[in-house]
Short mmCIF file of C-alpha atoms in Angstrom, two decimals:
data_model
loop_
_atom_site.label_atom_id
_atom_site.label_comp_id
_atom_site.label_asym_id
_atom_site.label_seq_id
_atom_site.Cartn_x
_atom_site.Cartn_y
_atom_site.Cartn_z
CA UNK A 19 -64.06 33.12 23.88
CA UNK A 20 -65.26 31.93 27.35
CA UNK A 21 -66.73 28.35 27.20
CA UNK A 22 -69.15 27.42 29.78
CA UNK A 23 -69.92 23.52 30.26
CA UNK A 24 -73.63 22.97 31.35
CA UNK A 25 -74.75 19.23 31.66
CA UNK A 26 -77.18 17.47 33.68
CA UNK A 27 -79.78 14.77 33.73
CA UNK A 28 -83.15 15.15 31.83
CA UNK A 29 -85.31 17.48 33.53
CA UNK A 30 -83.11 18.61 36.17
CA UNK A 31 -83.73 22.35 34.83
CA UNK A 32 -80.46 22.79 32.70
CA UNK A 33 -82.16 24.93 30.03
CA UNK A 34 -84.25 26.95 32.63
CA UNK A 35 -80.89 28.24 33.86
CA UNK A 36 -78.74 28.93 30.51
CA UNK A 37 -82.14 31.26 29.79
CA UNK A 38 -81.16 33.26 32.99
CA UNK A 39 -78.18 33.23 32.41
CA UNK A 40 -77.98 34.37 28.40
CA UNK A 41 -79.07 38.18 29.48
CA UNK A 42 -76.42 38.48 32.45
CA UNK A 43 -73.56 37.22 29.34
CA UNK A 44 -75.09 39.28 26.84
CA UNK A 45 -74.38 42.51 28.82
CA UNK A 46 -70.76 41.74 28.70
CA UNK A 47 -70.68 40.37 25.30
CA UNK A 48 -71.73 38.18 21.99
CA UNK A 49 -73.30 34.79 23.86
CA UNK A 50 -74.32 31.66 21.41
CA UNK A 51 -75.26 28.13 22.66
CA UNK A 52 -74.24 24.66 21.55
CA UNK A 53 -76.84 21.82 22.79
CA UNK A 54 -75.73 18.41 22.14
CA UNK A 55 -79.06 16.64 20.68
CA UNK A 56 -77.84 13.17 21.97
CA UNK A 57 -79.79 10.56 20.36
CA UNK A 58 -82.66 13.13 19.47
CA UNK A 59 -81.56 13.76 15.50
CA UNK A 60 -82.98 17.29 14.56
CA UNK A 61 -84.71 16.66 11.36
CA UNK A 62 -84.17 19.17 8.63
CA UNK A 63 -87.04 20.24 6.74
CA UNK A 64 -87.68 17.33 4.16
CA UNK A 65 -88.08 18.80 0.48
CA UNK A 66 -86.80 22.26 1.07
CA UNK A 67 -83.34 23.74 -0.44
CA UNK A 68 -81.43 24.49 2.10
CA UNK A 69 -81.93 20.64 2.76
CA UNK A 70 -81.50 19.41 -0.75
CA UNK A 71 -78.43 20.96 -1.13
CA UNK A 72 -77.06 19.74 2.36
CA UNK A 73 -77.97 16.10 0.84
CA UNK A 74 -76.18 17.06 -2.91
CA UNK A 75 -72.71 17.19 -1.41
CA UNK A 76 -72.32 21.10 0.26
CA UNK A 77 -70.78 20.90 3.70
CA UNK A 78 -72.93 23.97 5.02
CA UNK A 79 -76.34 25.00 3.77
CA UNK A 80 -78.17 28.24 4.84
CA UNK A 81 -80.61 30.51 4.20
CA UNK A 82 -81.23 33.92 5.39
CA UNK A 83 -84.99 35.62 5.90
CA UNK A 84 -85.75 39.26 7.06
CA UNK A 85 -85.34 37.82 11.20
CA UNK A 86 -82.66 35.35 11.07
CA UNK A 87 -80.20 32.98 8.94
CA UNK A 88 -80.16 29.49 9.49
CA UNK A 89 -76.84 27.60 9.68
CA UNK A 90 -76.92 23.47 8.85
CA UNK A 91 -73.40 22.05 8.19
CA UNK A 92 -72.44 18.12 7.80
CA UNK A 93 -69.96 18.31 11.06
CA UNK A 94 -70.46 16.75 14.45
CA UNK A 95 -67.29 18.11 15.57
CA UNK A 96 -67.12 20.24 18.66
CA UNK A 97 -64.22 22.11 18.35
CA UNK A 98 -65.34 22.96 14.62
CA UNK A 99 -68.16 24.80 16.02
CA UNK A 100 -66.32 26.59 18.53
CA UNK A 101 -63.81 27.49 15.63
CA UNK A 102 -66.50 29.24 13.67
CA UNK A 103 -67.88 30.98 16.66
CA UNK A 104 -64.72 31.94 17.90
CA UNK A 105 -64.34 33.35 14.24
CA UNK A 106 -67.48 35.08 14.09
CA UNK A 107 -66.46 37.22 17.24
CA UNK A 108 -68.43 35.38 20.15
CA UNK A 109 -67.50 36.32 23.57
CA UNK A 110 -69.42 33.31 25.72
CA UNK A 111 -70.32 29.85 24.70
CA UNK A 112 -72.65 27.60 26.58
CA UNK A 113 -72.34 24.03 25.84
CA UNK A 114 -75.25 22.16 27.06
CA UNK A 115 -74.74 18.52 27.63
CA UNK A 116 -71.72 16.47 26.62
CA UNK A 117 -71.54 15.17 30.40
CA UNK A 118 -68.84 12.80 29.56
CA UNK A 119 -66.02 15.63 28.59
CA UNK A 120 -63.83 16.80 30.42
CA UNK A 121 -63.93 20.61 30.72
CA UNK A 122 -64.66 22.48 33.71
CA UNK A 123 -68.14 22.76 34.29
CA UNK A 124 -71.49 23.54 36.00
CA UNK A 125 -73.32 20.65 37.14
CA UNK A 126 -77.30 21.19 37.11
CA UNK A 127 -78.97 18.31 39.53
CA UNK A 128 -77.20 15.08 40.58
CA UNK A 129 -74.32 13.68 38.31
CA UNK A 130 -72.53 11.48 40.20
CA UNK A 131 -70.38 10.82 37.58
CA UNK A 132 -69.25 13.81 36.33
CA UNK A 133 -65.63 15.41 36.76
CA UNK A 134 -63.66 19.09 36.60
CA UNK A 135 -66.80 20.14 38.15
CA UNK A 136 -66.67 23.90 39.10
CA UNK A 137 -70.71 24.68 40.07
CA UNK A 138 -72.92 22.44 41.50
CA UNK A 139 -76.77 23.74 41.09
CA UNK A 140 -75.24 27.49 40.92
CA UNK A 141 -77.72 30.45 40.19
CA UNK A 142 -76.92 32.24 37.38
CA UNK A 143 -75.20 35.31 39.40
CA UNK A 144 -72.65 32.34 40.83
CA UNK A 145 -71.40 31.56 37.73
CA UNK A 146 -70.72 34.95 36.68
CA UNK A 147 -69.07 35.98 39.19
CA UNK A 148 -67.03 32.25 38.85
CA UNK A 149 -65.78 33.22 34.89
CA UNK A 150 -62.35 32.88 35.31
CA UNK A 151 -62.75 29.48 36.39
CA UNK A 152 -64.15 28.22 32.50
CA UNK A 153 -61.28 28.00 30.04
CA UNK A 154 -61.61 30.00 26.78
CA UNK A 155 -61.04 28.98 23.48
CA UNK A 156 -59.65 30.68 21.18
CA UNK A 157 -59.08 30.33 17.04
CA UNK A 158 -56.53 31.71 15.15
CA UNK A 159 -59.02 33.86 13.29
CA UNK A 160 -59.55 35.50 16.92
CA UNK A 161 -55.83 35.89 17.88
CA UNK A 162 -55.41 38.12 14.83
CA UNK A 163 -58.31 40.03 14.09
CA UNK A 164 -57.12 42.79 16.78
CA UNK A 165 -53.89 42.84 14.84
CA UNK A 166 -55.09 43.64 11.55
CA UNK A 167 -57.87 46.15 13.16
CA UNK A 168 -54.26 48.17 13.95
CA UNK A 169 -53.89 48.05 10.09
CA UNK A 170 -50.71 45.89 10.90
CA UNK A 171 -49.38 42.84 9.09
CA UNK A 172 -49.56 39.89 10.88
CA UNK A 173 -48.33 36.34 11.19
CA UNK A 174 -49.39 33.42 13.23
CA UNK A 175 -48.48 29.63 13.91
CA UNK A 176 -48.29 27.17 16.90
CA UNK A 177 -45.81 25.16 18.97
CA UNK A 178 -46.15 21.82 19.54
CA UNK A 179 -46.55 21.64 23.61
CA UNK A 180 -44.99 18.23 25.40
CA UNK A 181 -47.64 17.55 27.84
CA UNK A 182 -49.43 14.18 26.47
CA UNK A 183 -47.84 12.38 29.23
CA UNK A 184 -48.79 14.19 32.31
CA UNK A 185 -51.57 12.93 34.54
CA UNK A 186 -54.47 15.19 34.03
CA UNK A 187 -53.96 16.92 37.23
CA UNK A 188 -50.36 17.62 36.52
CA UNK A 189 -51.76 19.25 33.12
CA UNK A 190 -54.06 20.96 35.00
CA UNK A 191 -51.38 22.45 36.80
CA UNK A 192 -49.23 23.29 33.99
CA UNK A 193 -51.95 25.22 32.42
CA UNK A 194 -52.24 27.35 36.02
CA UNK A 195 -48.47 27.88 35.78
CA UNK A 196 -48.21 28.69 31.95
CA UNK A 197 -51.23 31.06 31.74
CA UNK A 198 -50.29 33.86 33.87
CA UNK A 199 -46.52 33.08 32.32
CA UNK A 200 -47.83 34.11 28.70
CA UNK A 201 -50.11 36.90 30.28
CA UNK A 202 -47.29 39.48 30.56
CA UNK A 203 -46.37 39.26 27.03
CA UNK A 204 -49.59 39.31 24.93
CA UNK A 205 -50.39 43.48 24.22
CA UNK A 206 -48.97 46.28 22.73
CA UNK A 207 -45.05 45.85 22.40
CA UNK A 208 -44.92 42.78 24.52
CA UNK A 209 -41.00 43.19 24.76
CA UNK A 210 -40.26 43.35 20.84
CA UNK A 211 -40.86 47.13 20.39
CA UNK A 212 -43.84 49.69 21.08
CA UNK A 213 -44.73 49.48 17.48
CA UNK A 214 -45.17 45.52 17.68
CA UNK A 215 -48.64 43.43 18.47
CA UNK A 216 -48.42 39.56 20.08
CA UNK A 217 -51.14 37.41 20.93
CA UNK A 218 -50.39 34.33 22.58
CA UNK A 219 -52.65 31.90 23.47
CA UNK A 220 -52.73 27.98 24.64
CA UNK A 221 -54.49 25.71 23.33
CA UNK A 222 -55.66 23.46 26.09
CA UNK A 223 -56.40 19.88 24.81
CA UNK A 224 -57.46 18.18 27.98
CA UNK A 225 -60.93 20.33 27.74
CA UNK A 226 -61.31 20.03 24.13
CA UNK A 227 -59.28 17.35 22.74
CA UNK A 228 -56.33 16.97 21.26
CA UNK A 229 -52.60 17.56 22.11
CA UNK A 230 -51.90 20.90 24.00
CA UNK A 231 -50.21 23.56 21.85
CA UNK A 232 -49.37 27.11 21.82
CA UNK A 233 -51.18 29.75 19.44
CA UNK A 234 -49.85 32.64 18.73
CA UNK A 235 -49.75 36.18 16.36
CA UNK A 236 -47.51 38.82 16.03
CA UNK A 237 -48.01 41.86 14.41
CA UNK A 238 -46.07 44.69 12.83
CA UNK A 239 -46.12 47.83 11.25
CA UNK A 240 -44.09 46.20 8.22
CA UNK A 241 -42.65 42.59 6.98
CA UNK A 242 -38.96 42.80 8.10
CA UNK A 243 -40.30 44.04 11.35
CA UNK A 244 -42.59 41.43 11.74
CA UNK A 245 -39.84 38.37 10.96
CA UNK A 246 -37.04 40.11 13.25
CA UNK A 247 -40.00 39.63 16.11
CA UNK A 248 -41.34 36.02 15.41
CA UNK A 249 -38.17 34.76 16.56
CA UNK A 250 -37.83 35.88 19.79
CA UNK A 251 -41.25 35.15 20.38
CA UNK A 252 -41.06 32.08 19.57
CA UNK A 253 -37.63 32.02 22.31
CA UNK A 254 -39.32 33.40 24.83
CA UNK A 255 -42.36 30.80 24.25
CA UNK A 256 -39.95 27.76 24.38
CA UNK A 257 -38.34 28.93 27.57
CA UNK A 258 -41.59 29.58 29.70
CA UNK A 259 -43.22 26.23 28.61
CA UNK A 260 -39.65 24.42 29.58
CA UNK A 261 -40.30 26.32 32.86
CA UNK A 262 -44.09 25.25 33.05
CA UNK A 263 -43.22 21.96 32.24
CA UNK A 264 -40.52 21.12 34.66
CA UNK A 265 -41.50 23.02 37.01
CA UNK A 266 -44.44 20.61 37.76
CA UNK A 267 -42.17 17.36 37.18
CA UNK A 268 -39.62 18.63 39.32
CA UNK A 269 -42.36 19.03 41.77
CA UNK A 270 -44.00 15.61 41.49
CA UNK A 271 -40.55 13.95 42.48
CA UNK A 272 -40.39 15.47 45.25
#
């Protein structure tokens, strides 16, 4: 799932371009927005169910008419959200606002403060054609779910990544030297044997917080095929982050 970081001042026309650019996404996929309401609480309907039982204890409340379903749940986490979106099969997400995190964004007006900043006062087109420049996120829900379509069994887990210590620029770096790394192994096969699925993905924790850490899923056509693969996944995982990793202090020394 592609995110796409929007943020601006008030009034500098943020919303006026995620409208034009919803239809150009939706051609190529599922797009959904996240808008970060600030200080501007969205008041729930007072009296009505799917507000009384948000305030008895439930964690989500919804209710579904003959147009639409509407979704309230007690989080304010962002990476929740994108969990359940990535879950639900979205290709693009749009977060509007949230100026002060760090992913990768487009920059609508002046923001003087702002960093990672890929598009300054882009038209829509721009930032199409500027995708692979927005990092995706991606659940474990979403690593799968082309596994199992295969009717295979699948497994999936995550390695702990040592990057907490590097500068953000030097993680920035070892995300441009692990990604194409991993890209060679994730498909059909992927060096186990033809029969064999693996989806690996990294988890990057300077845009969306947290430690860095590798995702992955590997899928087979039974179970003793599917643990006599994990572990050379898992080998060849180990080596190319080692290789990421030192690359980049190796480099920094010098």
């Amino acid at each position: 799932m592609k995110v796409i970081h929007v943020c601006g001042t008030s009034g500098s026309g943020k919303t006026t371009l995620i409208r034009s650019l919803i239809p150009l996404l939706a051609d190529k996929g599922v797009v959904a927005v996240i808008k970060h309401l600030g200080h501007h609480v969205f008041a729930l309907p007072e009296g009505k169910d799917t507000t009384l039982y948000l305030e008895s204890g439930a964690k989500i409340s919804a209710g579904i008419d003959p147009e639409k379903t509407v979704l309230v749940t007690d989080t304010v986490s962002l990476r929740t959200v994108l969990d359940m979106l990535s879950f639900s099969g979205t290709s693009f997400t749009i977060v509007e606002g949230f100026k002060s995190l760090p992913m990768p964004k487009v920059v609508v007006g002046s923001l003087n403060d702002a960093h990672n900043v890929v598009l300054e006062n882009p038209r829509p087109r721009d930032i199409l054609d500027s995708l692979g420049r927005f990092p995706d996120y991606v659940s474990y829900y979403e690593l799968t779910r082309d596994i199992w379509a295969d009717g295979l069994i699948a497994v999936s887990g995550s390695l702990p990544v040592d990057s907490s210590l590097l500068h953000p620029r030097e993680r920035r770096e070892f995300y441009d030297r692990f990604f194409p790394m991993i890209h060679d192994m994730t498909g059909k096969g992927a060096g186990v044997s033809d029969a064999s699925r693996v989806r690996v993905h990294l988890y990057q924790g300077l845009f969306f917080g947290g430690e860095d850490r590798v995702i992955y899923a590997v899928g087979s056509p039974t179970v003793e095929a599917v643990n006599s693969a994990v572990p050379r996944i898992l080998e060849r995982i180990e080596y190319m982050l080692k290789l990421a990793l030192h690359t980049g202090r190796r480099d920094s020394c010098t």
